[in-house]
Amino acid sequence: MSTDHLKVEVKLHPVPKCLLDSSINPTPHVSSFEQYKKLHEESINNPTKFWGELANELLTWNTPFQTVQSGCFEHGDVAWFREGQLNASYNCVDRHALKNPDKVAIIYESDEPNQDRKITYGELLRDVCRFANVLKAHGVKKGDTVAIYMPMVPEAVVAFLACARIGAVHSVVFAGFSSDSLRGRILDASSRFVITADEGRRGGRTIYTKKIVDEALLGCPEVERVFVFRRTGSPVPFSSPRDVWWHEEVEKQRPHCPPEIVNAEDPLFILYTSGSTGKPKGLLHTTGGYLLGAAFTLKYVFDYHEGDVYGCMADIGWITGHTYIIYGPLANGGTTVLFESTPVYPSPSRYWEVVAKHKITQFYTAPTAIRLLRKFGREHVDKHDLSSLRVIGSVGEPINPEAWEWYNEVVGRNVCSVVDTYWQTETGSIIVTPLPCATTTKPGSATFPFFGIDLAVLNPETGEEITSTEAEGVLAIRRPWPSMARTVYNDHNRYLDTYMRPYKGYYFTGDGVGRDCDGYYWIRGRVDDVINVAGHRLSTAEIESALIMHSSVAEAAAIGVKDDIKGQCVHAFTTLKPDSGNTDVKDLVAQVRQSIGPFAAPQKIYIVSDLPKTRSGKIMRRVLRKIVDGESEQLGDLTTLSDPKIVDTLIEVVKNT
Ligand code: WTA
């Protein structure tokens, strides 16, 4: 593969000097590139010593582990810290509450400004215990899966940790998913319990959370109990004895609940994500390894120190929220910000008001938000005091150099470190990233592997590793790391097929990657049928199956199209059944919103007479992508199309839609 495009000149950004000045800033955990290199080498050459020591330093174990790591990718039986026993909620709450009960654990910045609330470690411990007792009183047991469909309120954090406290497995569903999606996840995980709220608030709008849960549960006869937190107080349908109020139940419980000590490899949670095929996969993360990954990356990637205020703007329904709002900051005994609103509510200054108000030291968001705010102009940033910031991070999709430079200059004022962090739901925690006080960055590159991560660039066709420094191929990982997902819930074979079998002996990320002459990694985006819309993962197959559920649709093909703000957006092509009359495109969009959620809605739908197919009937999405991208001149070899004439018709339809 050609590597010519890697030779493009890029601007180097050395670590800002002030970050290394210990008279104004804390002494960094890693303060030079040499130190990073040395530690990375040690982590690869002697993983047992490296991870063993770290696990004892960062986590509190009830029973020590004997075996640091066992199993391998090929057999799909990776395990970490076997024999070890611990409890995640103890590690995230009790041990800090015992030391410093008045330290703020959570700063809740609610949708409406000036309604923020602080929760100390002491309070969090009592709240978690009370709610853990509620769960127990209603029959939730160790190993049960509990669905959580909650807005961004502190009680959502309490719900996560209460599950962890009693050894139940949380399965959080992002509250932007529709009732159909929620139902699918409840059924797949066999959850008999759901935790939700009456309503949510976001950007001044109401989200009818309980109503959506009720719709979802019409098809879930196994669900025994729904715990409803009162967020807005509006009247909502309530069905006794299935539904119970959070506030009434916690009243009945003691604020003490001994943590259930679990094995390191016992599951902590399931989180669904989209893959190449239709049905979302429930990735399963285990307690010891995941928690170590969360704690370790938070400390080093963001150079976290005691007294810092850490602000991750993600939603708790995604992996970024799990790891960098909840488990990472709390495992370190830190103060975490829970932000309920949007970057533009009530104005595009909101993020910066929040940074200034709470004196946030590390700020973490997605490129889509950065691009949006850049469009609104720097005056919204400039009027706020952002001097508390040291590290500003980006995650979820490739960040274009223009957005990177703006983030660095306008938000970071050239005195912060920008960390472009690459990882996935499957990896549990960050795997490719700069270290804020050690790495010279290049805008658009996630730079180098984190400690313990052994990257390989493979030739996608032959599966062979490209060993030259300059390389272009697909990104794979050579050896296990603690926070990797252990399986797909109830479908281990799918786990093996997706990640372990494509390239024997490697974990396959599904992303294309380049490595430049200095060894920097450049993530190119998905090489499979996954679309990344504003950092939300969707599969083409998922969108297509949603469209096909509409009574008029015969066939559908979805593609990802470049979007200036969202990175990608969805376009879909459909053919209609005969006699389907005048089908309105709006109804088709509504169908996708209904089956997946509003964030998946296609930006454009083209109704066409036929789709480009190979003679064996496979839809050639490549052709559709090129037509939409205005590259109809470069469609490549069309001889495999069963009806090459269709191409001209498609070009015409796209032009006129
Ligand atoms: C993409 C989000 C480029 C990538 C934590 C990956 C990125 C998918 C970056 C995982 C980044 C994430 N640069 N691409 N810094 N971070 N991605 O599971 O395609 O929601 O495979 O996890 O997002 O998305 P997921």
PDB file of C-alpha atoms in Angstrom, residues 69 71-78 476-481 484 495-496 499-501 503-508:
ATOM      1  CA  GLN A  69      -2.403 -13.183  33.216  1.00  0.00           C
ATOM      2  CA  GLY A  71      -5.031 -17.475  28.295  1.00  0.00           C
ATOM      3  CA  CYS A  72      -4.542 -16.076  24.804  1.00  0.00           C
ATOM      4  CA  PHE A  73      -6.407 -14.397  21.941  1.00  0.00           C
ATOM      5  CA  GLU A  74      -6.490 -17.543  19.858  1.00  0.00           C
ATOM      6  CA  HIS A  75      -8.348 -19.548  22.458  1.00  0.00           C
ATOM      7  CA  GLY A  76     -10.413 -16.564  23.529  1.00  0.00           C
ATOM      8  CA  ASP A  77      -9.763 -17.333  27.197  1.00  0.00           C
ATOM      9  CA  VAL A  78      -7.815 -14.288  28.360  1.00  0.00           C
ATOM     10  CA  ALA A 476      -4.225  -4.965  15.513  1.00  0.00           C
ATOM     11  CA  ILE A 477      -2.905  -5.732  18.984  1.00  0.00           C
ATOM     12  CA  ARG A 478      -0.454  -8.492  19.673  1.00  0.00           C
ATOM     13  CA  ARG A 479      -1.007  -9.302  23.316  1.00  0.00           C
ATOM     14  CA  PRO A 480      -3.788  -9.121  25.907  1.00  0.00           C
ATOM     15  CA  TRP A 481      -4.249  -6.104  28.170  1.00  0.00           C
ATOM     16  CA  MET A 484     -10.130  -5.829  27.102  1.00  0.00           C
ATOM     17  CA  TYR A 495     -16.517 -12.520  19.833  1.00  0.00           C
ATOM     18  CA  LEU A 496     -13.967 -14.878  18.345  1.00  0.00           C
ATOM     19  CA  TYR A 499     -11.919  -9.890  17.009  1.00  0.00           C
ATOM     20  CA  MET A 500      -9.745 -12.976  17.263  1.00  0.00           C
ATOM     21  CA  ARG A 501     -10.209 -14.939  14.050  1.00  0.00           C
ATOM     22  CA  TYR A 503      -5.952 -12.306  12.002  1.00  0.00           C
ATOM     23  CA  LYS A 504      -4.714 -15.290  13.944  1.00  0.00           C
ATOM     24  CA  GLY A 505      -2.825 -14.396  17.095  1.00  0.00           C
ATOM     25  CA  TYR A 506      -3.961 -10.761  17.077  1.00  0.00           C
ATOM     26  CA  TYR A 507      -6.890  -8.733  18.391  1.00  0.00           C
ATOM     27  CA  PHE A 508      -8.391  -6.933  15.390  1.00  0.00           C
TER      28      PHE A 508
END
